[in-house]
PDB file of C-alpha atoms in Angstrom:
ATOM      1  CA  MET A   1      46.554 -21.992  55.439  1.00 46.00           C
ATOM      2  CA  GLY A   2      44.111 -24.811  56.200  1.00 44.00           C
ATOM      3  CA  PHE A   3      41.678 -23.965  58.987  1.00 59.00           C
ATOM      4  CA  ALA A   4      40.593 -27.495  59.813  1.00 70.00           C
ATOM      5  CA  PRO A   5      41.747 -30.915  58.678  1.00 76.00           C
ATOM      6  CA  GLY A   6      40.687 -31.469  55.079  1.00 84.00           C
ATOM      7  CA  VAL A   7      39.512 -27.871  54.550  1.00 88.00           C
ATOM      8  CA  ALA A   8      41.148 -25.076  52.557  1.00 91.00           C
ATOM      9  CA  ALA A   9      40.136 -21.424  52.335  1.00 90.00           C
ATOM     10  CA  THR A  10      39.410 -19.778  48.982  1.00 95.00           C
ATOM     11  CA  ALA A  11      39.769 -16.062  48.291  1.00 96.00           C
ATOM     12  CA  LYS A  12      37.228 -14.963  45.714  1.00 93.00           C
ATOM     13  CA  HIS A  13      36.418 -13.490  43.187  1.00 92.00           C
ATOM     14  CA  PHE A  14      39.738 -12.317  41.737  1.00 96.00           C
ATOM     15  CA  PRO A  15      40.599  -9.548  40.915  1.00 95.00           C
ATOM     16  CA  GLY A  16      37.709  -8.160  42.944  1.00 89.00           C
ATOM     17  CA  ILE A  17      34.021  -7.833  42.395  1.00 78.00           C
ATOM     18  CA  GLY A  18      33.975  -4.046  42.364  1.00 62.00           C
ATOM     19  CA  LEU A  19      30.480  -2.694  41.957  1.00 62.00           C
ATOM     20  CA  PRO A  20      28.477  -5.138  39.824  1.00 59.00           C
ATOM     21  CA  ARG A  21      24.965  -4.041  38.947  1.00 63.00           C
ATOM     22  CA  VAL A  22      23.738  -7.466  37.822  1.00 60.00           C
ATOM     23  CA  ASN A  23      23.774 -11.031  39.104  1.00 58.00           C
ATOM     24  CA  GLU A  24      27.232 -12.334  38.106  1.00 62.00           C
ATOM     25  CA  ASP A  25      25.872 -15.829  37.494  1.00 59.00           C
ATOM     26  CA  LEU A  26      23.470 -14.564  34.845  1.00 59.00           C
ATOM     27  CA  VAL A  27      25.451 -11.850  33.061  1.00 63.00           C
ATOM     28  CA  ALA A  28      29.184 -11.179  32.936  1.00 73.00           C
ATOM     29  CA  SER A  29      29.501  -7.846  34.736  1.00 83.00           C
ATOM     30  CA  ARG A  30      31.778  -5.179  33.324  1.00 87.00           C
ATOM     31  CA  ILE A  31      33.837  -3.695  36.127  1.00 89.00           C
ATOM     32  CA  GLY A  32      34.870  -0.370  34.591  1.00 88.00           C
ATOM     33  CA  LEU A  33      37.436   0.651  37.187  1.00 90.00           C
ATOM     34  CA  SER A  34      40.920   1.718  36.166  1.00 93.00           C
ATOM     35  CA  ARG A  35      43.810  -0.703  36.522  1.00 96.00           C
ATOM     36  CA  ASP A  36      45.247   1.456  39.324  1.00 96.00           C
ATOM     37  CA  THR A  37      41.946   1.471  41.248  1.00 94.00           C
ATOM     38  CA  LEU A  38      41.490  -2.271  40.823  1.00 94.00           C
ATOM     39  CA  ARG A  39      44.999  -2.909  42.104  1.00 95.00           C
ATOM     40  CA  ARG A  40      44.787  -0.435  44.970  1.00 95.00           C
ATOM     41  CA  ILE A  41      41.283  -1.274  46.230  1.00 93.00           C
ATOM     42  CA  ASP A  42      39.798  -4.468  44.784  1.00 93.00           C
ATOM     43  CA  GLU A  43      43.008  -6.500  44.761  1.00 95.00           C
ATOM     44  CA  ALA A  44      44.063  -5.407  48.269  1.00 95.00           C
ATOM     45  CA  PRO A  45      42.369  -8.358  50.022  1.00 95.00           C
ATOM     46  CA  PHE A  46      44.029 -10.745  47.575  1.00 97.00           C
ATOM     47  CA  VAL A  47      47.446  -9.237  48.238  1.00 97.00           C
ATOM     48  CA  ALA A  48      46.893  -9.870  51.960  1.00 97.00           C
ATOM     49  CA  ALA A  49      45.590 -13.392  51.297  1.00 97.00           C
ATOM     50  CA  VAL A  50      48.598 -14.265  49.116  1.00 97.00           C
ATOM     51  CA  ARG A  51      50.957 -12.942  51.800  1.00 96.00           C
ATOM     52  CA  GLY A  52      49.045 -15.107  54.290  1.00 95.00           C
ATOM     53  CA  ARG A  53      49.621 -18.096  52.009  1.00 94.00           C
ATOM     54  CA  ILE A  54      45.997 -18.689  51.013  1.00 96.00           C
ATOM     55  CA  ASP A  55      45.507 -22.096  49.395  1.00 95.00           C
ATOM     56  CA  LEU A  56      43.078 -21.193  46.601  1.00 97.00           C
ATOM     57  CA  VAL A  57      41.948 -18.147  44.656  1.00 98.00           C
ATOM     58  CA  MET A  58      38.749 -18.174  42.597  1.00 97.00           C
ATOM     59  CA  LEU A  59      38.746 -16.301  39.291  1.00 96.00           C
ATOM     60  CA  SER A  60      35.740 -14.077  38.630  1.00 93.00           C
ATOM     61  CA  THR A  61      33.224 -14.308  35.804  1.00 91.00           C
ATOM     62  CA  ALA A  62      33.298 -10.498  35.508  1.00 91.00           C
ATOM     63  CA  ILE A  63      35.034  -8.596  32.710  1.00 92.00           C
ATOM     64  CA  TYR A  64      37.683  -6.034  33.668  1.00 95.00           C
ATOM     65  CA  PRO A  65      38.279  -3.878  30.551  1.00 96.00           C
ATOM     66  CA  ALA A  66      41.322  -2.257  32.178  1.00 97.00           C
ATOM     67  CA  PHE A  67      43.021  -5.660  31.774  1.00 97.00           C
ATOM     68  CA  ASP A  68      41.197  -7.640  29.092  1.00 97.00           C
ATOM     69  CA  SER A  69      38.002  -7.986  27.060  1.00 96.00           C
ATOM     70  CA  LEU A  70      37.475 -11.518  28.411  1.00 96.00           C
ATOM     71  CA  PRO A  71      36.097 -12.444  31.850  1.00 95.00           C
ATOM     72  CA  ALA A  72      38.811 -13.004  34.462  1.00 96.00           C
ATOM     73  CA  LEU A  73      38.353 -16.786  34.410  1.00 95.00           C
ATOM     74  CA  TYR A  74      39.279 -16.758  30.697  1.00 97.00           C
ATOM     75  CA  SER A  75      41.952 -14.056  30.876  1.00 98.00           C
ATOM     76  CA  ARG A  76      45.624 -14.970  30.919  1.00 98.00           C
ATOM     77  CA  ARG A  77      46.416 -11.346  31.771  1.00 98.00           C
ATOM     78  CA  LEU A  78      44.498 -11.774  35.026  1.00 98.00           C
ATOM     79  CA  GLY A  79      44.814 -15.484  35.834  1.00 97.00           C
ATOM     80  CA  THR A  80      48.536 -15.748  35.106  1.00 97.00           C
ATOM     81  CA  ASP A  81      50.173 -12.352  34.642  1.00 98.00           C
ATOM     82  CA  GLU A  82      48.389 -10.490  37.434  1.00 97.00           C
ATOM     83  CA  LEU A  83      47.601 -13.225  39.971  1.00 98.00           C
ATOM     84  CA  ARG A  84      50.699 -15.386  39.648  1.00 97.00           C
ATOM     85  CA  GLY A  85      53.153 -12.841  38.259  1.00 97.00           C
ATOM     86  CA  ARG A  86      52.435  -9.548  39.981  1.00 97.00           C
ATOM     87  CA  LEU A  87      50.892 -10.909  43.206  1.00 97.00           C
ATOM     88  CA  GLY A  88      53.159 -13.968  43.401  1.00 97.00           C
ATOM     89  CA  PHE A  89      50.349 -16.451  44.084  1.00 98.00           C
ATOM     90  CA  GLY A  90      51.675 -20.006  44.084  1.00 97.00           C
ATOM     91  CA  GLY A  91      48.553 -21.874  45.172  1.00 97.00           C
ATOM     92  CA  VAL A  92      45.635 -23.326  43.239  1.00 98.00           C
ATOM     93  CA  ALA A  93      43.619 -21.055  40.948  1.00 98.00           C
ATOM     94  CA  ILE A  94      40.031 -22.251  40.576  1.00 98.00           C
ATOM     95  CA  THR A  95      37.390 -20.944  38.212  1.00 96.00           C
ATOM     96  CA  ASP A  96      33.995 -19.796  39.277  1.00 93.00           C
ATOM     97  CA  ASP A  97      31.283 -22.131  37.970  1.00 94.00           C
ATOM     98  CA  LEU A  98      31.857 -22.588  34.238  1.00 95.00           C
ATOM     99  CA  GLU A  99      28.191 -23.556  33.840  1.00 93.00           C
ATOM    100  CA  THR A 100      26.655 -20.244  34.889  1.00 90.00           C
ATOM    101  CA  ASP A 101      24.879 -18.355  32.138  1.00 87.00           C
ATOM    102  CA  SER A 102      27.602 -15.699  32.149  1.00 85.00           C
ATOM    103  CA  ALA A 103      30.408 -18.234  31.652  1.00 88.00           C
ATOM    104  CA  ALA A 104      28.453 -20.427  29.240  1.00 87.00           C
ATOM    105  CA  GLY A 105      28.174 -17.586  26.757  1.00 87.00           C
ATOM    106  CA  TYR A 106      31.753 -18.348  25.712  1.00 92.00           C
ATOM    107  CA  GLY A 107      31.065 -21.659  24.028  1.00 93.00           C
ATOM    108  CA  THR A 108      30.821 -25.345  24.756  1.00 94.00           C
ATOM    109  CA  PRO A 109      32.110 -26.832  28.010  1.00 94.00           C
ATOM    110  CA  GLN A 110      35.141 -27.978  26.048  1.00 94.00           C
ATOM    111  CA  ARG A 111      35.848 -24.446  24.787  1.00 95.00           C
ATOM    112  CA  ARG A 112      35.347 -22.939  28.251  1.00 95.00           C
ATOM    113  CA  ALA A 113      37.769 -25.487  29.709  1.00 95.00           C
ATOM    114  CA  LEU A 114      40.364 -24.642  27.063  1.00 95.00           C
ATOM    115  CA  LEU A 115      40.011 -20.894  27.676  1.00 96.00           C
ATOM    116  CA  SER A 116      40.253 -21.289  31.470  1.00 97.00           C
ATOM    117  CA  THR A 117      43.228 -23.606  31.250  1.00 96.00           C
ATOM    118  CA  ARG A 118      45.050 -21.228  28.927  1.00 96.00           C
ATOM    119  CA  ALA A 119      44.250 -18.401  31.376  1.00 97.00           C
ATOM    120  CA  GLY A 120      46.072 -20.281  34.127  1.00 97.00           C
ATOM    121  CA  ALA A 121      43.280 -21.971  36.076  1.00 98.00           C
ATOM    122  CA  ASP A 122      44.285 -25.203  37.831  1.00 97.00           C
ATOM    123  CA  LEU A 123      40.823 -26.435  38.808  1.00 96.00           C
ATOM    124  CA  LEU A 124      37.850 -26.014  36.503  1.00 96.00           C
ATOM    125  CA  LEU A 125      34.541 -25.871  38.333  1.00 96.00           C
ATOM    126  CA  PHE A 126      31.613 -27.504  36.530  1.00 95.00           C
ATOM    127  CA  ALA A 127      29.177 -27.347  39.438  1.00 93.00           C
ATOM    128  CA  GLN A 128      25.954 -28.292  37.682  1.00 92.00           C
ATOM    129  CA  SER A 129      26.766 -31.281  35.499  1.00 90.00           C
ATOM    130  CA  TYR A 130      29.256 -34.106  35.890  1.00 94.00           C
ATOM    131  CA  ALA A 131      28.840 -34.869  32.175  1.00 94.00           C
ATOM    132  CA  SER A 132      29.966 -31.353  31.156  1.00 93.00           C
ATOM    133  CA  GLY A 133      33.060 -31.645  33.335  1.00 94.00           C
ATOM    134  CA  ALA A 134      33.860 -35.064  31.895  1.00 95.00           C
ATOM    135  CA  ARG A 135      33.496 -33.797  28.303  1.00 94.00           C
ATOM    136  CA  ALA A 136      35.705 -30.827  29.136  1.00 94.00           C
ATOM    137  CA  MET A 137      38.375 -33.094  30.645  1.00 93.00           C
ATOM    138  CA  GLU A 138      38.381 -35.387  27.612  1.00 94.00           C
ATOM    139  CA  ALA A 139      38.733 -32.365  25.326  1.00 94.00           C
ATOM    140  CA  LEU A 140      41.632 -31.001  27.404  1.00 92.00           C
ATOM    141  CA  VAL A 141      43.446 -34.311  27.044  1.00 92.00           C
ATOM    142  CA  ARG A 142      42.991 -34.080  23.259  1.00 94.00           C
ATOM    143  CA  ASP A 143      44.060 -30.422  23.298  1.00 93.00           C
ATOM    144  CA  ALA A 144      47.203 -31.287  25.270  1.00 93.00           C
ATOM    145  CA  ARG A 145      48.105 -34.089  22.858  1.00 93.00           C
ATOM    146  CA  ALA A 146      47.559 -31.727  19.918  1.00 94.00           C
ATOM    147  CA  GLY A 147      49.675 -28.990  21.524  1.00 93.00           C
ATOM    148  CA  ARG A 148      46.778 -26.540  21.970  1.00 91.00           C
ATOM    149  CA  VAL A 149      47.458 -26.551  25.719  1.00 92.00           C
ATOM    150  CA  SER A 150      50.914 -26.428  27.269  1.00 91.00           C
ATOM    151  CA  GLY A 151      51.916 -29.769  28.750  1.00 89.00           C
ATOM    152  CA  VAL A 152      54.358 -27.950  31.030  1.00 92.00           C
ATOM    153  CA  GLU A 153      51.580 -25.723  32.388  1.00 92.00           C
ATOM    154  CA  LEU A 154      49.246 -28.695  32.843  1.00 92.00           C
ATOM    155  CA  ARG A 155      51.934 -30.505  34.871  1.00 93.00           C
ATOM    156  CA  ARG A 156      52.461 -27.380  37.002  1.00 95.00           C
ATOM    157  CA  SER A 157      48.713 -27.159  37.607  1.00 96.00           C
ATOM    158  CA  ALA A 158      48.554 -30.835  38.532  1.00 95.00           C
ATOM    159  CA  ALA A 159      51.488 -30.400  40.924  1.00 97.00           C
ATOM    160  CA  ARG A 160      49.751 -27.477  42.663  1.00 97.00           C
ATOM    161  CA  VAL A 161      46.509 -29.435  43.015  1.00 97.00           C
ATOM    162  CA  LEU A 162      48.322 -32.538  44.296  1.00 96.00           C
ATOM    163  CA  ALA A 163      50.300 -30.428  46.799  1.00 95.00           C
ATOM    164  CA  LEU A 164      47.036 -28.943  48.057  1.00 96.00           C
ATOM    165  CA  ARG A 165      45.462 -32.398  48.389  1.00 93.00           C
ATOM    166  CA  GLN A 166      48.490 -33.633  50.299  1.00 93.00           C
ATOM    167  CA  SER A 167      48.382 -30.627  52.642  1.00 91.00           C
ATOM    168  CA  LEU A 168      44.758 -31.466  53.387  1.00 91.00           C
ATOM    169  CA  GLY A 169      45.583 -35.064  54.223  1.00 85.00           C
ATOM    170  CA  ARG A 170      43.934 -36.471  51.117  1.00 63.00           C
TER     171      ARG A 170
END
């Protein structure tokens, strides 16, 4: 669904921002809507985007207790089961910035990368520090070798990212 050569659209922030009362970059919001309401209202734009073959979906830093006690970008129930399974999204799942205060509360960059990867994220966004992203990548390689991350899932993620790059002419 590229709009211009080398550009891809991103639907965000899955499964929907709802009604946050705080700045999502500073504090992980708790979106206390029911699962049915989230699916019917907040996820509706994502359903349309997936049907329209959107290239990327960004996972939210908010917590959706109806699904999980973890923020969406760390939740396998949301990043894999809901987004890929129920909605049928086959594109690239990207995290929101893993260096925001709300995301950083879940441990080191390495730990945040592990959690996001296990949740089903393909691209991990470390938007404030190249060094944090590099440390996270090195840790993921170690985690994959030690079996803490699925090699099959990492290859699927890499294939999705490479397919996106190819579609963009890169």
